Short mmCIF file of C-alpha atoms and ligand atoms in Angstrom, two decimals:
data_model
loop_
_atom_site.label_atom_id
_atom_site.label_comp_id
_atom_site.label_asym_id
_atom_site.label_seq_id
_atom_site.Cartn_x
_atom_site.Cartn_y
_atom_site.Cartn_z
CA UNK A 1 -110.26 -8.44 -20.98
CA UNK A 2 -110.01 -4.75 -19.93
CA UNK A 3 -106.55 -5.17 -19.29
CA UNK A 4 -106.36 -6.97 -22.17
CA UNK A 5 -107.57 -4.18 -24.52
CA UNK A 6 -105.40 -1.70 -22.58
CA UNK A 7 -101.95 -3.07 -23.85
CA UNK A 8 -103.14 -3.98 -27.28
CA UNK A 9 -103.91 -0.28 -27.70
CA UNK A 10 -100.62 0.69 -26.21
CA UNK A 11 -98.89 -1.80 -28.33
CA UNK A 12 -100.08 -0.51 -31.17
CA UNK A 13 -99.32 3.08 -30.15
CA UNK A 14 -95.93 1.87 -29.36
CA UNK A 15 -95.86 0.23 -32.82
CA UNK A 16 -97.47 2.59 -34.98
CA UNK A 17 -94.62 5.47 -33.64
CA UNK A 18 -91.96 3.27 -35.47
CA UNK A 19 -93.93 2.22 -38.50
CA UNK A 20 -91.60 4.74 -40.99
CA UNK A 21 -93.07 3.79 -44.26
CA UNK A 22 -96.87 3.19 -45.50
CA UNK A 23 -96.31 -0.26 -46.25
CA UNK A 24 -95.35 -0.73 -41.84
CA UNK A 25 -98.14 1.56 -41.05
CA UNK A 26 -100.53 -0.69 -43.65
CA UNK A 27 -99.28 -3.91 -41.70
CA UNK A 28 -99.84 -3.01 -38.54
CA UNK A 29 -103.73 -2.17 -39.56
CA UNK A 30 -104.15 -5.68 -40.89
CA UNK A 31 -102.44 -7.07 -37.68
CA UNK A 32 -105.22 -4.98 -35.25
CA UNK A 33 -107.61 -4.78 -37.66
CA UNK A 34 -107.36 -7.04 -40.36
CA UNK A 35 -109.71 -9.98 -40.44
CA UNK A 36 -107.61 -12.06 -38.24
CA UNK A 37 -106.64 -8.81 -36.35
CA UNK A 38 -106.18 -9.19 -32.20
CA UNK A 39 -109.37 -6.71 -32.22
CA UNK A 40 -111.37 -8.77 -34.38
CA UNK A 41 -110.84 -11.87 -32.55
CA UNK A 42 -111.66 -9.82 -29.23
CA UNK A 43 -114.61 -8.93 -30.65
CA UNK A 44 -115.38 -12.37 -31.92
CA UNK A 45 -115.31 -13.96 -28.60
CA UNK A 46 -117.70 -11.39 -27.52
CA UNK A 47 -120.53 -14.18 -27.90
CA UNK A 48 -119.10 -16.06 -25.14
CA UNK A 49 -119.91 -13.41 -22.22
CA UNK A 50 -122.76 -13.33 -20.40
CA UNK A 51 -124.97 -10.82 -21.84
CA UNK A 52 -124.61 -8.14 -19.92
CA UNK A 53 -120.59 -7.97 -19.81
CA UNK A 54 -121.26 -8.50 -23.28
CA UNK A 55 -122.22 -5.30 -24.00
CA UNK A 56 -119.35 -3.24 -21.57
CA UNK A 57 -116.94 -5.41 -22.94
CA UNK A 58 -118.39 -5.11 -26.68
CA UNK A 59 -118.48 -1.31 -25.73
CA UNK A 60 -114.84 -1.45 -24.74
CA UNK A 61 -113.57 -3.10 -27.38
CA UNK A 62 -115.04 -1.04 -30.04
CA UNK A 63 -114.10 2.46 -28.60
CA UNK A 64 -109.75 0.26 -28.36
CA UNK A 65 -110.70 -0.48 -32.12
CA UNK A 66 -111.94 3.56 -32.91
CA UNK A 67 -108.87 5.04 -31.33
CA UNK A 68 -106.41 2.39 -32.77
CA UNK A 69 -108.37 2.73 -36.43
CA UNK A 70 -107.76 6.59 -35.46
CA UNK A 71 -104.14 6.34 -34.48
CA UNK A 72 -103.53 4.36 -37.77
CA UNK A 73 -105.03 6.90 -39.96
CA UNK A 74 -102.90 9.91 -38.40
CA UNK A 75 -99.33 7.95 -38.52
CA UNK A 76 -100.77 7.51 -42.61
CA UNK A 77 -101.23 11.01 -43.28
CA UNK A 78 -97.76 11.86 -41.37
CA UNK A 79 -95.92 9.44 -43.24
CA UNK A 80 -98.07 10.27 -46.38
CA UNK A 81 -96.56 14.34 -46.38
CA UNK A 82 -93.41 13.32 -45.39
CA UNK A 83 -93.05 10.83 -48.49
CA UNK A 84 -94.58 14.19 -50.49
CA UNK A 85 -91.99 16.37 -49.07
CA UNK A 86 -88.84 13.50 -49.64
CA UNK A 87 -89.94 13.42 -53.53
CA UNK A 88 -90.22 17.17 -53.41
CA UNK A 89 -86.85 17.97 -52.35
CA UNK A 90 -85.42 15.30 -54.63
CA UNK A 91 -87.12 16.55 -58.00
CA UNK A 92 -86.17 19.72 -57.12
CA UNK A 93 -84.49 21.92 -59.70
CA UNK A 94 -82.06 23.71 -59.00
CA UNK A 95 -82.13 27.28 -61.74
CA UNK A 96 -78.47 28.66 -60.61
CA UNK A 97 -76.65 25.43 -62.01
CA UNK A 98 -74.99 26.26 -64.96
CA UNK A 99 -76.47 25.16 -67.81
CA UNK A 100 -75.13 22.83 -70.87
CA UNK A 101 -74.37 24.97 -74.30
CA UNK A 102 -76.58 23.80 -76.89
CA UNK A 103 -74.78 23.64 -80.11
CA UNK A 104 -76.14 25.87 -82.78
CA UNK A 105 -75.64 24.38 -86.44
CA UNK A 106 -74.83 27.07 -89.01
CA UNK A 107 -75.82 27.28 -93.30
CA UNK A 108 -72.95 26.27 -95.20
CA UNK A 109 -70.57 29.01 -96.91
CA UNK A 110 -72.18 27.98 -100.26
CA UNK A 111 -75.80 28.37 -99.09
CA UNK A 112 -75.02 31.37 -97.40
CA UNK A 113 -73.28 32.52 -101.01
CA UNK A 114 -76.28 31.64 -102.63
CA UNK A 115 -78.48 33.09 -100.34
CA UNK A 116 -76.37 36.36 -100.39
CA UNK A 117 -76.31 36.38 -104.50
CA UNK A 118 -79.90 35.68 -104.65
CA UNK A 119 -80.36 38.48 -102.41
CA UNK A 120 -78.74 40.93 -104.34
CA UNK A 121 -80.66 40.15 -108.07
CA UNK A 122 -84.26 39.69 -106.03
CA UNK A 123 -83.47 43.51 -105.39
CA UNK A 124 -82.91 44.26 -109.06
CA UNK A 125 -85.97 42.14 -109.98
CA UNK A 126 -85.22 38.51 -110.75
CA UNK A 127 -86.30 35.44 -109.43
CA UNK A 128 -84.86 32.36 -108.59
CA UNK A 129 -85.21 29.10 -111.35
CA UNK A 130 -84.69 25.71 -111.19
CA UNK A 131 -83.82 22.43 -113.59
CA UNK A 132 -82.60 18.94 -113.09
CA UNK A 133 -79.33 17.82 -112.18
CA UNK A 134 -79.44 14.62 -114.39
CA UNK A 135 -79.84 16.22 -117.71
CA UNK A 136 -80.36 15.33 -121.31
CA UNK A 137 -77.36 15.98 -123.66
CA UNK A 138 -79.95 17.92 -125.66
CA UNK A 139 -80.30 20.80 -122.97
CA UNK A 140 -76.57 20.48 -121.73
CA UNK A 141 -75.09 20.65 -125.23
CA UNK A 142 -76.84 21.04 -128.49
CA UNK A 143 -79.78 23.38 -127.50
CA UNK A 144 -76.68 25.94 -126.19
CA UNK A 145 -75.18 25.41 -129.41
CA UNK A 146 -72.97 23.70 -128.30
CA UNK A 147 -71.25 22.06 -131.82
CA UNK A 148 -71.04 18.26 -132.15
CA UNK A 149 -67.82 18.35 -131.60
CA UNK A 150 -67.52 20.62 -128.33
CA UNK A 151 -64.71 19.34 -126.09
CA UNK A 152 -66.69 19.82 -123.05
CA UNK A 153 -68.92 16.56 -124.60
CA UNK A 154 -65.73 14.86 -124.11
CA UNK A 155 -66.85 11.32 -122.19
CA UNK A 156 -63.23 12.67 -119.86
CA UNK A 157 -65.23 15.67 -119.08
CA UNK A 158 -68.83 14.81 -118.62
CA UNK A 159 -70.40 12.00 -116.50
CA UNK A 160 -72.50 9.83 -119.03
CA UNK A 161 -75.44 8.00 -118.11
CA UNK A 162 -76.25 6.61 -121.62
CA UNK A 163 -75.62 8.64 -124.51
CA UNK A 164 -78.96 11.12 -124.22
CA UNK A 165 -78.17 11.11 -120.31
CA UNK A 166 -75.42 13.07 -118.38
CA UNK A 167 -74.83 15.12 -115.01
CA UNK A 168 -75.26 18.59 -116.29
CA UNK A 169 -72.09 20.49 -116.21
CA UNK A 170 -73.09 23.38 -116.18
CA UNK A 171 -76.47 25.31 -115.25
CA UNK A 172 -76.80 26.63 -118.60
CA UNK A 173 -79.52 24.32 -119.86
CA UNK A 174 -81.68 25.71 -117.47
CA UNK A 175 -82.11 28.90 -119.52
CA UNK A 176 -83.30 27.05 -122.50
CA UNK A 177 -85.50 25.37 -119.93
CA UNK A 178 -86.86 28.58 -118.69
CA UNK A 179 -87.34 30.01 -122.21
CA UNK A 180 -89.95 27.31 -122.87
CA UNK A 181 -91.68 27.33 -119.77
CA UNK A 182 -91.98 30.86 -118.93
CA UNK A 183 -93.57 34.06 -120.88
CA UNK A 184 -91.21 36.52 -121.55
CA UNK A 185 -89.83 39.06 -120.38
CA UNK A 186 -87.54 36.54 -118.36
CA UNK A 187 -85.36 37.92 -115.67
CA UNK A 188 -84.03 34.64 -113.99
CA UNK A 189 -81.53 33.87 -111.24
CA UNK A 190 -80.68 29.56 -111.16
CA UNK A 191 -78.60 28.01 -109.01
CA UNK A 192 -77.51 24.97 -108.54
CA UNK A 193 -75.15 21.37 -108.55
CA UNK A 194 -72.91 20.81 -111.57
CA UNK A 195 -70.51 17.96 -112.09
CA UNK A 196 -67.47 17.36 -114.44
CA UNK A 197 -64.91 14.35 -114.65
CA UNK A 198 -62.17 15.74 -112.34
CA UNK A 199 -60.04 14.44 -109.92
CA UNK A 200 -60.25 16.81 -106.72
CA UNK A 201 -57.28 18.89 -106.31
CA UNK A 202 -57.49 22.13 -104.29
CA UNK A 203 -58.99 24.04 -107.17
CA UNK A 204 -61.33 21.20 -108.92
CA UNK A 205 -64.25 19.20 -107.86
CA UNK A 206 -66.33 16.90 -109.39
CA UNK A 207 -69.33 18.56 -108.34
CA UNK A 208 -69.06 21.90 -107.62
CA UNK A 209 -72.03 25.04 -108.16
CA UNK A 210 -72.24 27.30 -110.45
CA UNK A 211 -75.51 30.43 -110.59
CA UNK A 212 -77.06 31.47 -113.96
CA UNK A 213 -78.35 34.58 -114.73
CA UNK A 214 -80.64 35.14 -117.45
CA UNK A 215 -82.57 38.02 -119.22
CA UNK A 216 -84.37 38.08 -122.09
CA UNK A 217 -86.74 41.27 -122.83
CA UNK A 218 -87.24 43.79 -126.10
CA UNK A 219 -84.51 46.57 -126.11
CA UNK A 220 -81.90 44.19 -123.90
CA UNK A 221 -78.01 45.23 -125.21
CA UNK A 222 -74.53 45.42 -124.06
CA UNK A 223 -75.31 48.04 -121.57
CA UNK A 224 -77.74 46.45 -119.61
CA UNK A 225 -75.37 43.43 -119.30
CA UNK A 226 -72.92 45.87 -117.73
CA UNK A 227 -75.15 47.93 -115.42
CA UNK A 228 -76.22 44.83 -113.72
CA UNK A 229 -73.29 42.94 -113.61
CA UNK A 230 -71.48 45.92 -112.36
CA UNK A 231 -74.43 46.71 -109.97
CA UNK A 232 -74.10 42.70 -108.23
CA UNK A 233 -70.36 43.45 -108.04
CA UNK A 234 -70.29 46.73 -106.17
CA UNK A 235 -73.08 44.84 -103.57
CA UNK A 236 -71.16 41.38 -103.37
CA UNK A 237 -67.61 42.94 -103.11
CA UNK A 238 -67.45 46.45 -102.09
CA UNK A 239 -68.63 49.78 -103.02
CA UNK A 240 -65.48 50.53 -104.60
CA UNK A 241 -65.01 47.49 -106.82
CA UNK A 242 -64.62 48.04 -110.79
CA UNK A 243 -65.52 45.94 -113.32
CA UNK A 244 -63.48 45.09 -116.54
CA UNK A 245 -65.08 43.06 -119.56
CA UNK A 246 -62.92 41.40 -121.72
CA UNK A 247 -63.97 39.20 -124.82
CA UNK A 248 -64.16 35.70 -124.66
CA UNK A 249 -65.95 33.18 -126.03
CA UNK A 250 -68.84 30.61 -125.13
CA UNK A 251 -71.34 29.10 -127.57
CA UNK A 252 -74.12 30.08 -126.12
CA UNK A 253 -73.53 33.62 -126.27
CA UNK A 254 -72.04 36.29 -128.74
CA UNK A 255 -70.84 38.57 -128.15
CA UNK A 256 -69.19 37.12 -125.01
CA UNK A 257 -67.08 38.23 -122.34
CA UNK A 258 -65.45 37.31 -119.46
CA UNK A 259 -66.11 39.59 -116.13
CA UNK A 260 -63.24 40.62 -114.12
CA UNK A 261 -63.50 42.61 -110.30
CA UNK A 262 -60.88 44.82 -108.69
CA UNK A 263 -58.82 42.87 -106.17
CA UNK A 264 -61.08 43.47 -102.79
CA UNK A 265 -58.08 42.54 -100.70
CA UNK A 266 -55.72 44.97 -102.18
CA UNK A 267 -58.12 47.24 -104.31
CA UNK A 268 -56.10 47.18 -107.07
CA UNK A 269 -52.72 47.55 -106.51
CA UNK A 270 -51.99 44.09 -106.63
CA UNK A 271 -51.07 41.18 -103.47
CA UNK A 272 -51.58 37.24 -103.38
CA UNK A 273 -55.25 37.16 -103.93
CA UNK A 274 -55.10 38.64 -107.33
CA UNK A 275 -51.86 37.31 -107.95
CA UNK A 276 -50.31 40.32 -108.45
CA UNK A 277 -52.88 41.53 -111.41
CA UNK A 278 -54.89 43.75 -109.33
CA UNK A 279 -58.05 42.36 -111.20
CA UNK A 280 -59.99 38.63 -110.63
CA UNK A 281 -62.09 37.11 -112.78
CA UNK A 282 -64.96 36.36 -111.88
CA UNK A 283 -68.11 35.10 -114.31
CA UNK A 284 -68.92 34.20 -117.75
CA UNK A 285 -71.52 36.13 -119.92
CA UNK A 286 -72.59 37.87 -123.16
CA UNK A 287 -75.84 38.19 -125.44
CA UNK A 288 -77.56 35.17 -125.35
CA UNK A 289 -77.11 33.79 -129.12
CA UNK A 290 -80.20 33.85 -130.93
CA UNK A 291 -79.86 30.10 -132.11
CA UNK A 292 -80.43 29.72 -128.15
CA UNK A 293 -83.62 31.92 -128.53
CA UNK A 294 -84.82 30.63 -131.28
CA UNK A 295 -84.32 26.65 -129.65
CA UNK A 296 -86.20 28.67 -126.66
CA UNK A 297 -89.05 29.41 -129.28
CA UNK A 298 -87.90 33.43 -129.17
CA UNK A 299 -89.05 35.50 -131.83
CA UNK A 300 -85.56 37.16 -132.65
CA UNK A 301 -86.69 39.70 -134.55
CA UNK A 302 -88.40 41.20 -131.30
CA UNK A 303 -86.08 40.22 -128.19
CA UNK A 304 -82.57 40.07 -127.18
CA UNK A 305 -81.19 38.80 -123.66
CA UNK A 306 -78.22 38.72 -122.01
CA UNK A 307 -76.83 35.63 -119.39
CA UNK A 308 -74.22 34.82 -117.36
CA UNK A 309 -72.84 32.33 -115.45
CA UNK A 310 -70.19 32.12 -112.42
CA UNK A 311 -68.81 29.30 -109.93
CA UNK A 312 -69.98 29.87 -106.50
CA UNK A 313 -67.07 27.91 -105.02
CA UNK A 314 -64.58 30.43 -106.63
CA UNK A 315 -66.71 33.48 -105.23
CA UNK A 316 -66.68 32.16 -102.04
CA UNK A 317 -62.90 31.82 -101.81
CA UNK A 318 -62.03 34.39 -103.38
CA UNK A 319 -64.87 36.65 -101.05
CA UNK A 320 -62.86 34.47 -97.94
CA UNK A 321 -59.26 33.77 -98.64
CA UNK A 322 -60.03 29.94 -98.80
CA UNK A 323 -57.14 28.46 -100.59
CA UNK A 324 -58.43 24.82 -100.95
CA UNK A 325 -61.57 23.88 -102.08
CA UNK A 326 -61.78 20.66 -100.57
CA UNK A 327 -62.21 22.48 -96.53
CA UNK A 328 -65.82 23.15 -98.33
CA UNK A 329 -66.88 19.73 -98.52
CA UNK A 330 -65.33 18.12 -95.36
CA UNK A 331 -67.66 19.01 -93.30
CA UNK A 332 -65.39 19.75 -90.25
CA UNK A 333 -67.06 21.81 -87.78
CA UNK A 334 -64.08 23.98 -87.03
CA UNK A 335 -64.51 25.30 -90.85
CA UNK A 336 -67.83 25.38 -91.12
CA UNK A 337 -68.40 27.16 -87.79
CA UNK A 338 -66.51 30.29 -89.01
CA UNK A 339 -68.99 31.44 -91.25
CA UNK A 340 -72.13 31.45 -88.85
N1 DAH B 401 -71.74 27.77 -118.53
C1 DAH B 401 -70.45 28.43 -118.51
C2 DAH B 401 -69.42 27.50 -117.90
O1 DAH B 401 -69.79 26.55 -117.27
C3 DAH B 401 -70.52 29.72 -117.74
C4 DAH B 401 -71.27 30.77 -118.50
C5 DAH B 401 -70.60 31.63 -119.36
C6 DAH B 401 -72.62 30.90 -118.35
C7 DAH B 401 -71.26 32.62 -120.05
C8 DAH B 401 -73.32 31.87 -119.06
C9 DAH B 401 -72.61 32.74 -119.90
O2 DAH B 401 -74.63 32.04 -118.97
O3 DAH B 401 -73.29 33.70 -120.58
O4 DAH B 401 -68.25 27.76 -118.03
#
């Protein structure tokens, strides 16, 4: 039985030195040791000896069972930090491989215009308002005295909901808005989507942006309508730029103008930009008409205001030698990406 024990444990050595993985090492335990394990059954038969080889044998047996229990456990741990190691070296990261560019997305040249115009008139004091995109014909038309028989009501103009309800064109109606919602003095910046019935070309859109401007104080004339026109000018286009004002008319307003810049591509002298003028028009405005005040529950007698309104598209082609509107809305990356 001696010899017996003797080549089970060297067996099992023998074994356990090419068990590679856990799992072999975890067999070979159950075959030794395991219930039915060549040990156990050794040890089972022990009963049959005569008592006193019993207990050399039993002695025997149990020291082959320590030392193979023992073996077992060491080939575990050696296979255990070598399977730590493997998983180590194959998670392992390597920091010098170059790395993937993560695309940055950019604002849009009309946010970015926006941004830059809102910019400018925080500085001088205004803030930024807000009204609806679906408007009533009331605030679009007739509160801007706008007469019944405007052309810009025109159904081949203006997008029609019912007959109250349209898509404003223009942001106008949010000054009326902001005269009954807000305690004077007003000094207002608004932004925002307008839409008209036209068929895109590379000039027209039907939906396009436009930014108000309104102020409404005591004392507010001609000259203050200038100053800060001619102020938002000089910032947007160049130090240098010049302003020209030349009448126009709106109903809203009265007196009204039209505002026109120095060329900032050729200062003046004249190229393609301003076709050949030297000067480019660039916004609406005048005094605000006091049956808009008075719709905007104004007391006339006390206040005057000035507004004005301008096309952001326009601005930002003009600002960017852009010569079709429609690379603003096609959202291809290779456009958009130049004005990070
Ligand atoms: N709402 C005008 C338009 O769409 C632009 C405009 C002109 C706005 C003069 C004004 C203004 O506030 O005073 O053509």
């Amino acid at each position: 039985m001696k010899e017996e024990l003797k080549k089970l444990l060297e067996e099992a050595k023998q074994s356990l030195a090419e068990a590679n993985t856990m799992d072999e090492a975890e067999a070979l335990r159950i075959k030794y040791l395991g219930k039915k394990g060549a040990i156990t059954e050794i040890l089972r038969s022990m009963k049959d000896l005569a008592p006193e080889e019993r207990k050399e044998m039993g002695q025997a047996a149990n020291e082959t069972k320590a030392e193979i229990e023992q073996s077992i456990n060491a080939r575990k741990e050696v296979l255990k930090s070598a399977a730590k190691q493997a998983k180590l070296i194959e998670e392992a990261i390597d920091v010098t491989e170059p790395a993937v560019e993560a695309k940055l997305g950019a604002s849009h040249l009309i946010s970015k215009t926006i941004d830059e115009i809102t910019e400018i008139f925080m500085n001088m004091g205004f803030s930024v308002a807000e009204g609806p995109e679906v408007e009533t014909v009331y605030y679009n038309f007739d509160a801007l005295n706008a007469g019944p028989n405007h052309p810009s009501r025109d159904m081949t103009d203006t997008f029609y909901i019912d007959d109250k309800t349209i898509l404003r064109t223009q942001t106008s109606p949010i000054q009326v808005r902001t005269l009954l919602k807000e305690p004077l003095p007003i000094r207002i910046i608004a932004p925002g989507r307008v839409f008209r019935c036209d068929t895109p070309d590379a000039t027209h859109s039907p939906m396009f942006h436009q930014l108000e401007g309104l102020v409404v104080d005591e004392g507010i004339t001609m000259a203050d309508l200038k100053g800060t026109l001619d102020i938002f000018a000089k910032k947007m286009f160049g130090p240098s730029t010049k302003t020209k004002f030349r009448p126009h008319h709106f109903p809203f307003t009265e007196p009204s103008a039209e505002m026109d810049v120095t060329c900032f591509k050729c200062g003046g002298k004249g190229c393609r930009i301003c076709k050949g003028s030297g000067w480019i028009e660039i916004l609406g405005c005048g005094m605000v008409h006091p049956n808009v005040l008075k719709v905007g529950s104004v007391d006339t007698e006390k206040y005057t205001g000035f507004a004005f309104g301008m096309g952001l598209e326009r601005v930002a082609m003009l600002k960017h030698e852009i010569d079709d509107l429609r690379y603003l809305y096609e959202n291809d990356v290779r456009f958009i990406e130049q004005f990070k």
